[in-house]
C-alpha angles and dihedrals in degrees: 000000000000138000097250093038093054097048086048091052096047098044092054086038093176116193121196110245103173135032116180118161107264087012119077104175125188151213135211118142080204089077096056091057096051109130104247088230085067091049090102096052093045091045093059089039084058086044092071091076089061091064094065124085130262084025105122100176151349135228121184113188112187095180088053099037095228139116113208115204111196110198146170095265089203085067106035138013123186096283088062092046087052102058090040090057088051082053089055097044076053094055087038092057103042087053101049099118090043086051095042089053108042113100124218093261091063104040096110084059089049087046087056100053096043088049087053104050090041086056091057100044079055091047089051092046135063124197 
């Protein structure tokens, strides 16, 4: 795992709280203490999940510091979520400097690219 992943990955430090079949649901105090001027860059990050299949929905809840995943339980379970969240940090910190730079009114095109790089880690790995 690399430096910058790592440090991603420690500073947002989720633990799962809560894992009901078809809910996964997150914590990370990180989340509560996001600029609101940055909402729109951490909602498309968490959109990503979306991308993936078996993820129904997304709730992101800043007060309470928690993402909630609702999935099709038949096609994925919390291990699964997991590594695909670690896929997604991947995408995130390789694109650091693409992220940083993209303003708010290009956030739908950032959201595209990073779909599509995420799409092609999933299509080189099996779980």
């Amino acid at each position: 795992m690399g430096l910058k992943k790592q440090f991603l990955k420690s500073y947002l430090d989720f633990k799962i709280i809560a894992d009901n079949k078809g809910t996964l649901t997150l914590y990370s105090k990180k989340i509560g203490i996001i600029k609101d001027k940055n909402d729109i860059y951490i909602h498309k990050v968490f959109r990503l999940l979306t991308q993936i299949k078996g993820v129904k929905e997304i709730n992101l809840n800043k007060s309470e510091c928690t993402v909630e995943i609702i999935y099709q339980s038949n096609i994925l379970n919390a291990e699964k979520l997991m590594k695909y969240i670690d896929l997604i940090l991947d995408v995130v910190v390789e694109n650091v400097n693409l992220i940083k730079k993209c303003p708010a009114n290009r956030i739908e095109d950032l959201f595209i690219i990073l779909e599509a790089k995420l799409k092609d880690k999933i299509s080189k790995i099996r779980f």
